[in-house]
Amino acid sequence: MSADPLHRAGAPQRTPTNPPPSGSGTSAIEVRRSTRRRRTVSAYREGDRTVVLIPARMSEAEEQRWVSVMLDKLAAQESRRVLGDAELAERAERLSGQYFDGRARPTSVRWVTNQNTRWGSCTPSEGSIRLSHRLQGMPEYVVDYVLLHELAHLLVPGHGPGFWRLLEAYPRTERARGYLEGVVAADRLPHVPGARDE
């Protein structure tokens, strides 16, 4: 048996992994393997790091897949806590600083309930940004993408090449767009009654 206390039978093995993608809200991920854990995977935030608990027998590929799944699950849980307008404005300021060198400075950022056909809107002349209440409860990276999209409009009003170049700085742009496209597509699907529907 190994003399290393982290590798005793049943003791969790700690594996620091690469930092998560930008925008996930944490600076490090630590994977802890345990021989006592058989099937379950769980994760939680511990300060500025995310701890993912997995069975010791799990392969590296399974570990990577589960880390990604658990990061998304945590982000979804965290985004279900509804941000108020003040918190949304603070988030916009942080994102502007991180991706646009602080050049996008909205005068107001708020949730609205009258946008059912768009996720957000921006009035560059007023510096106002409005996000649809339908985004509340979606993963953090999706809300961040919509905020960045509207912040980019403060710098480039249209959707030309310059606008899309600005959004290339956000590494989860394509993923967030895919998520939103999936939500729109799901809304268009007809409801198929299940066997238990009455």
PDB file of C-alpha atoms in Angstrom:
ATOM      1  CA  MET A   1       0.000   0.000   0.000  1.00  0.00           C
ATOM      2  CA  SER A   2       1.208   3.497  -0.799  1.00  0.00           C
ATOM      3  CA  ALA A   3       2.501   5.658   2.037  1.00  0.00           C
ATOM      4  CA  ASP A   4       0.812   8.659   0.472  1.00  0.00           C
ATOM      5  CA  PRO A   5      -2.267   9.414   2.642  1.00  0.00           C
ATOM      6  CA  LEU A   6      -4.210  10.684  -0.380  1.00  0.00           C
ATOM      7  CA  HIS A   7      -3.971   7.271  -2.040  1.00  0.00           C
ATOM      8  CA  ARG A   8      -5.135   5.088   0.875  1.00  0.00           C
ATOM      9  CA  ALA A   9      -8.093   2.848   0.145  1.00  0.00           C
ATOM     10  CA  GLY A  10     -11.241   4.901   0.377  1.00  0.00           C
ATOM     11  CA  ALA A  11      -9.471   8.252   0.715  1.00  0.00           C
ATOM     12  CA  PRO A  12     -10.214  10.727  -2.062  1.00  0.00           C
ATOM     13  CA  GLN A  13      -7.477  11.346  -4.622  1.00  0.00           C
ATOM     14  CA  ARG A  14      -7.199  15.011  -5.559  1.00  0.00           C
ATOM     15  CA  THR A  15      -6.447  15.988  -9.107  1.00  0.00           C
ATOM     16  CA  PRO A  16      -6.183  19.655  -9.983  1.00  0.00           C
ATOM     17  CA  THR A  17      -7.285  20.177 -13.577  1.00  0.00           C
ATOM     18  CA  ASN A  18      -7.037  23.059 -15.990  1.00  0.00           C
ATOM     19  CA  PRO A  19      -8.999  26.204 -15.181  1.00  0.00           C
ATOM     20  CA  PRO A  20     -12.516  26.162 -16.630  1.00  0.00           C
ATOM     21  CA  PRO A  21     -13.414  28.213 -19.692  1.00  0.00           C
ATOM     22  CA  SER A  22     -13.683  31.951 -19.173  1.00  0.00           C
ATOM     23  CA  GLY A  23     -17.072  33.033 -17.999  1.00  0.00           C
ATOM     24  CA  SER A  24     -17.714  30.011 -15.799  1.00  0.00           C
ATOM     25  CA  GLY A  25     -17.170  32.092 -12.683  1.00  0.00           C
ATOM     26  CA  THR A  26     -14.434  29.982 -11.054  1.00  0.00           C
ATOM     27  CA  SER A  27     -10.660  29.925 -11.329  1.00  0.00           C
ATOM     28  CA  ALA A  28      -9.875  26.242 -10.716  1.00  0.00           C
ATOM     29  CA  ILE A  29     -11.348  22.763 -10.783  1.00  0.00           C
ATOM     30  CA  GLU A  30     -10.287  20.020  -8.414  1.00  0.00           C
ATOM     31  CA  VAL A  31     -11.301  16.440  -9.105  1.00  0.00           C
ATOM     32  CA  ARG A  32     -11.425  14.159  -6.082  1.00  0.00           C
ATOM     33  CA  ARG A  33     -11.524  10.394  -6.744  1.00  0.00           C
ATOM     34  CA  SER A  34     -12.802   8.020  -4.099  1.00  0.00           C
ATOM     35  CA  THR A  35     -12.841   4.205  -3.962  1.00  0.00           C
ATOM     36  CA  ARG A  36     -15.916   4.424  -1.716  1.00  0.00           C
ATOM     37  CA  ARG A  37     -17.882   6.256  -4.402  1.00  0.00           C
ATOM     38  CA  ARG A  38     -19.383   3.698  -6.812  1.00  0.00           C
ATOM     39  CA  ARG A  39     -21.636   5.480  -9.311  1.00  0.00           C
ATOM     40  CA  THR A  40     -22.495   8.965  -8.197  1.00  0.00           C
ATOM     41  CA  VAL A  41     -20.810  12.160  -9.297  1.00  0.00           C
ATOM     42  CA  SER A  42     -21.304  15.428  -7.442  1.00  0.00           C
ATOM     43  CA  ALA A  43     -19.830  18.909  -7.442  1.00  0.00           C
ATOM     44  CA  TYR A  44     -19.815  22.008  -5.300  1.00  0.00           C
ATOM     45  CA  ARG A  45     -18.115  25.392  -5.050  1.00  0.00           C
ATOM     46  CA  GLU A  46     -15.396  25.834  -2.452  1.00  0.00           C
ATOM     47  CA  GLY A  47     -14.279  29.448  -2.461  1.00  0.00           C
ATOM     48  CA  ASP A  48     -12.960  30.229  -5.940  1.00  0.00           C
ATOM     49  CA  ARG A  49     -12.633  26.580  -6.941  1.00  0.00           C
ATOM     50  CA  THR A  50     -15.059  23.900  -8.056  1.00  0.00           C
ATOM     51  CA  VAL A  51     -14.683  20.457  -6.484  1.00  0.00           C
ATOM     52  CA  VAL A  52     -15.946  17.472  -8.505  1.00  0.00           C
ATOM     53  CA  LEU A  53     -16.294  14.142  -6.670  1.00  0.00           C
ATOM     54  CA  ILE A  54     -16.073  11.003  -8.857  1.00  0.00           C
ATOM     55  CA  PRO A  55     -15.560   7.235  -8.436  1.00  0.00           C
ATOM     56  CA  ALA A  56     -11.872   6.208  -8.462  1.00  0.00           C
ATOM     57  CA  ARG A  57     -12.439   3.679 -11.281  1.00  0.00           C
ATOM     58  CA  MET A  58     -13.609   6.326 -13.751  1.00  0.00           C
ATOM     59  CA  SER A  59     -11.498   6.751 -16.908  1.00  0.00           C
ATOM     60  CA  GLU A  60      -9.885  10.062 -17.901  1.00  0.00           C
ATOM     61  CA  ALA A  61     -12.417  10.488 -20.739  1.00  0.00           C
ATOM     62  CA  GLU A  62     -15.333   9.875 -18.351  1.00  0.00           C
ATOM     63  CA  GLU A  63     -13.775  12.311 -15.886  1.00  0.00           C
ATOM     64  CA  GLN A  64     -13.549  15.053 -18.510  1.00  0.00           C
ATOM     65  CA  ARG A  65     -17.133  14.452 -19.630  1.00  0.00           C
ATOM     66  CA  TRP A  66     -18.459  14.506 -16.047  1.00  0.00           C
ATOM     67  CA  VAL A  67     -16.497  17.633 -15.128  1.00  0.00           C
ATOM     68  CA  SER A  68     -18.124  19.418 -18.073  1.00  0.00           C
ATOM     69  CA  VAL A  69     -21.593  18.106 -17.150  1.00  0.00           C
ATOM     70  CA  MET A  70     -21.196  19.143 -13.505  1.00  0.00           C
ATOM     71  CA  LEU A  71     -19.902  22.623 -14.387  1.00  0.00           C
ATOM     72  CA  ASP A  72     -22.971  23.168 -16.564  1.00  0.00           C
ATOM     73  CA  LYS A  73     -25.248  21.832 -13.818  1.00  0.00           C
ATOM     74  CA  LEU A  74     -23.726  24.143 -11.194  1.00  0.00           C
ATOM     75  CA  ALA A  75     -23.954  27.115 -13.561  1.00  0.00           C
ATOM     76  CA  ALA A  76     -27.630  26.353 -14.216  1.00  0.00           C
ATOM     77  CA  GLN A  77     -28.358  26.087 -10.490  1.00  0.00           C
ATOM     78  CA  GLU A  78     -26.581  29.371  -9.803  1.00  0.00           C
ATOM     79  CA  SER A  79     -28.356  31.205 -12.601  1.00  0.00           C
ATOM     80  CA  ARG A  80     -31.751  30.109 -11.219  1.00  0.00           C
ATOM     81  CA  ARG A  81     -31.146  32.574  -8.433  1.00  0.00           C
ATOM     82  CA  VAL A  82     -32.746  35.569 -10.059  1.00  0.00           C
ATOM     83  CA  LEU A  83     -30.415  38.521 -10.398  1.00  0.00           C
ATOM     84  CA  GLY A  84     -31.918  41.898  -9.707  1.00  0.00           C
ATOM     85  CA  ASP A  85     -31.363  44.842 -12.039  1.00  0.00           C
ATOM     86  CA  ALA A  86     -28.483  46.159  -9.912  1.00  0.00           C
ATOM     87  CA  GLU A  87     -26.706  42.786 -10.022  1.00  0.00           C
ATOM     88  CA  LEU A  88     -27.334  42.562 -13.753  1.00  0.00           C
ATOM     89  CA  ALA A  89     -25.735  45.999 -14.220  1.00  0.00           C
ATOM     90  CA  GLU A  90     -22.718  44.915 -12.142  1.00  0.00           C
ATOM     91  CA  ARG A  91     -22.393  41.792 -14.270  1.00  0.00           C
ATOM     92  CA  ALA A  92     -22.514  43.881 -17.451  1.00  0.00           C
ATOM     93  CA  GLU A  93     -19.781  46.145 -16.092  1.00  0.00           C
ATOM     94  CA  ARG A  94     -17.611  43.129 -15.232  1.00  0.00           C
ATOM     95  CA  LEU A  95     -18.126  41.582 -18.679  1.00  0.00           C
ATOM     96  CA  SER A  96     -17.364  44.873 -20.421  1.00  0.00           C
ATOM     97  CA  GLY A  97     -14.115  45.118 -18.482  1.00  0.00           C
ATOM     98  CA  GLN A  98     -13.171  41.506 -19.177  1.00  0.00           C
ATOM     99  CA  TYR A  99     -13.971  41.390 -22.904  1.00  0.00           C
ATOM    100  CA  PHE A 100     -14.166  44.978 -24.173  1.00  0.00           C
ATOM    101  CA  ASP A 101     -11.565  46.734 -22.001  1.00  0.00           C
ATOM    102  CA  GLY A 102     -14.412  48.562 -20.238  1.00  0.00           C
ATOM    103  CA  ARG A 103     -15.320  50.523 -23.384  1.00  0.00           C
ATOM    104  CA  ALA A 104     -19.000  49.464 -23.373  1.00  0.00           C
ATOM    105  CA  ARG A 105     -20.644  51.567 -20.652  1.00  0.00           C
ATOM    106  CA  PRO A 106     -24.407  51.201 -20.449  1.00  0.00           C
ATOM    107  CA  THR A 107     -26.418  53.808 -18.574  1.00  0.00           C
ATOM    108  CA  SER A 108     -28.973  51.158 -17.543  1.00  0.00           C
ATOM    109  CA  VAL A 109     -29.274  47.380 -17.624  1.00  0.00           C
ATOM    110  CA  ARG A 110     -32.537  45.764 -16.575  1.00  0.00           C
ATOM    111  CA  TRP A 111     -34.888  42.821 -16.955  1.00  0.00           C
ATOM    112  CA  VAL A 112     -38.104  43.366 -18.917  1.00  0.00           C
ATOM    113  CA  THR A 113     -41.213  41.227 -19.392  1.00  0.00           C
ATOM    114  CA  ASN A 114     -42.343  42.656 -22.735  1.00  0.00           C
ATOM    115  CA  GLN A 115     -39.714  40.961 -24.945  1.00  0.00           C
ATOM    116  CA  ASN A 116     -41.139  37.651 -26.058  1.00  0.00           C
ATOM    117  CA  THR A 117     -39.575  37.474 -29.510  1.00  0.00           C
ATOM    118  CA  ARG A 118     -36.028  38.571 -28.651  1.00  0.00           C
ATOM    119  CA  TRP A 119     -33.583  37.796 -25.870  1.00  0.00           C
ATOM    120  CA  GLY A 120     -32.301  41.312 -25.398  1.00  0.00           C
ATOM    121  CA  SER A 121     -32.241  44.766 -26.879  1.00  0.00           C
ATOM    122  CA  CYS A 122     -30.038  47.813 -26.793  1.00  0.00           C
ATOM    123  CA  THR A 123     -30.626  51.477 -27.567  1.00  0.00           C
ATOM    124  CA  PRO A 124     -27.103  52.805 -28.248  1.00  0.00           C
ATOM    125  CA  SER A 125     -28.196  56.450 -28.289  1.00  0.00           C
ATOM    126  CA  GLU A 126     -29.508  56.103 -24.720  1.00  0.00           C
ATOM    127  CA  GLY A 127     -26.998  53.481 -23.568  1.00  0.00           C
ATOM    128  CA  SER A 128     -29.807  51.268 -22.282  1.00  0.00           C
ATOM    129  CA  ILE A 129     -29.821  47.464 -22.330  1.00  0.00           C
ATOM    130  CA  ARG A 130     -32.862  45.314 -21.644  1.00  0.00           C
ATOM    131  CA  LEU A 131     -32.858  41.532 -21.219  1.00  0.00           C
ATOM    132  CA  SER A 132     -35.927  39.329 -21.555  1.00  0.00           C
ATOM    133  CA  HIS A 133     -37.155  37.762 -18.325  1.00  0.00           C
ATOM    134  CA  ARG A 134     -37.191  34.451 -20.275  1.00  0.00           C
ATOM    135  CA  LEU A 135     -33.398  34.279 -19.761  1.00  0.00           C
ATOM    136  CA  GLN A 136     -33.846  33.979 -16.005  1.00  0.00           C
ATOM    137  CA  GLY A 137     -33.004  30.430 -15.004  1.00  0.00           C
ATOM    138  CA  MET A 138     -30.845  29.753 -18.053  1.00  0.00           C
ATOM    139  CA  PRO A 139     -27.147  28.869 -17.583  1.00  0.00           C
ATOM    140  CA  GLU A 140     -24.854  31.726 -16.611  1.00  0.00           C
ATOM    141  CA  TYR A 141     -22.836  31.505 -19.820  1.00  0.00           C
ATOM    142  CA  VAL A 142     -26.031  32.057 -21.865  1.00  0.00           C
ATOM    143  CA  VAL A 143     -27.017  35.174 -19.901  1.00  0.00           C
ATOM    144  CA  ASP A 144     -23.420  36.416 -20.198  1.00  0.00           C
ATOM    145  CA  TYR A 145     -23.501  35.918 -23.963  1.00  0.00           C
ATOM    146  CA  VAL A 146     -26.735  37.915 -24.345  1.00  0.00           C
ATOM    147  CA  LEU A 147     -25.333  40.679 -22.124  1.00  0.00           C
ATOM    148  CA  LEU A 148     -22.128  40.765 -24.188  1.00  0.00           C
ATOM    149  CA  HIS A 149     -24.159  40.817 -27.401  1.00  0.00           C
ATOM    150  CA  GLU A 150     -26.023  43.900 -26.212  1.00  0.00           C
ATOM    151  CA  LEU A 151     -22.857  45.519 -24.802  1.00  0.00           C
ATOM    152  CA  ALA A 152     -21.208  45.041 -28.213  1.00  0.00           C
ATOM    153  CA  HIS A 153     -24.073  47.050 -29.734  1.00  0.00           C
ATOM    154  CA  LEU A 154     -22.960  50.037 -27.647  1.00  0.00           C
ATOM    155  CA  LEU A 155     -19.688  49.886 -29.599  1.00  0.00           C
ATOM    156  CA  VAL A 156     -20.974  48.683 -32.998  1.00  0.00           C
ATOM    157  CA  PRO A 157     -24.705  49.320 -33.653  1.00  0.00           C
ATOM    158  CA  GLY A 158     -25.309  46.769 -36.453  1.00  0.00           C
ATOM    159  CA  HIS A 159     -24.499  43.086 -36.982  1.00  0.00           C
ATOM    160  CA  GLY A 160     -21.620  43.580 -39.421  1.00  0.00           C
ATOM    161  CA  PRO A 161     -18.194  41.897 -39.328  1.00  0.00           C
ATOM    162  CA  GLY A 162     -16.884  44.344 -36.709  1.00  0.00           C
ATOM    163  CA  PHE A 163     -19.702  43.416 -34.358  1.00  0.00           C
ATOM    164  CA  TRP A 164     -19.038  39.660 -34.658  1.00  0.00           C
ATOM    165  CA  ARG A 165     -15.286  40.204 -34.214  1.00  0.00           C
ATOM    166  CA  LEU A 166     -16.030  41.754 -30.818  1.00  0.00           C
ATOM    167  CA  LEU A 167     -18.009  38.687 -29.746  1.00  0.00           C
ATOM    168  CA  GLU A 168     -15.219  36.314 -30.827  1.00  0.00           C
ATOM    169  CA  ALA A 169     -13.474  37.269 -27.566  1.00  0.00           C
ATOM    170  CA  TYR A 170     -16.126  35.350 -25.591  1.00  0.00           C
ATOM    171  CA  PRO A 171     -15.171  31.656 -25.794  1.00  0.00           C
ATOM    172  CA  ARG A 172     -18.710  30.329 -25.254  1.00  0.00           C
ATOM    173  CA  THR A 173     -20.415  32.349 -27.992  1.00  0.00           C
ATOM    174  CA  GLU A 174     -21.195  29.364 -30.235  1.00  0.00           C
ATOM    175  CA  ARG A 175     -22.331  27.214 -27.335  1.00  0.00           C
ATOM    176  CA  ALA A 176     -24.655  29.930 -26.017  1.00  0.00           C
ATOM    177  CA  ARG A 177     -26.072  30.573 -29.478  1.00  0.00           C
ATOM    178  CA  GLY A 178     -26.705  26.842 -29.864  1.00  0.00           C
ATOM    179  CA  TYR A 179     -28.460  26.736 -26.494  1.00  0.00           C
ATOM    180  CA  LEU A 180     -30.744  29.630 -27.433  1.00  0.00           C
ATOM    181  CA  GLU A 181     -31.469  28.105 -30.856  1.00  0.00           C
ATOM    182  CA  GLY A 182     -32.434  24.875 -29.076  1.00  0.00           C
ATOM    183  CA  VAL A 183     -34.824  26.751 -26.781  1.00  0.00           C
ATOM    184  CA  VAL A 184     -36.461  28.434 -29.786  1.00  0.00           C
ATOM    185  CA  ALA A 185     -36.723  25.121 -31.656  1.00  0.00           C
ATOM    186  CA  ALA A 186     -38.226  23.372 -28.610  1.00  0.00           C
ATOM    187  CA  ASP A 187     -40.870  26.112 -28.322  1.00  0.00           C
ATOM    188  CA  ARG A 188     -41.920  25.408 -31.911  1.00  0.00           C
ATOM    189  CA  LEU A 189     -42.344  21.660 -31.382  1.00  0.00           C
ATOM    190  CA  PRO A 190     -45.928  20.484 -31.061  1.00  0.00           C
ATOM    191  CA  HIS A 191     -46.868  19.040 -27.689  1.00  0.00           C
ATOM    192  CA  VAL A 192     -47.157  15.280 -28.054  1.00  0.00           C
ATOM    193  CA  PRO A 193     -49.393  13.901 -25.312  1.00  0.00           C
ATOM    194  CA  GLY A 194     -47.788  11.153 -23.281  1.00  0.00           C
ATOM    195  CA  ALA A 195     -49.516   8.059 -21.981  1.00  0.00           C
ATOM    196  CA  ARG A 196     -50.086   9.764 -18.618  1.00  0.00           C
ATOM    197  CA  ASP A 197     -51.379  13.070 -20.021  1.00  0.00           C
ATOM    198  CA  GLU A 198     -55.088  13.625 -19.426  1.00  0.00           C
TER     199      GLU A 198
END
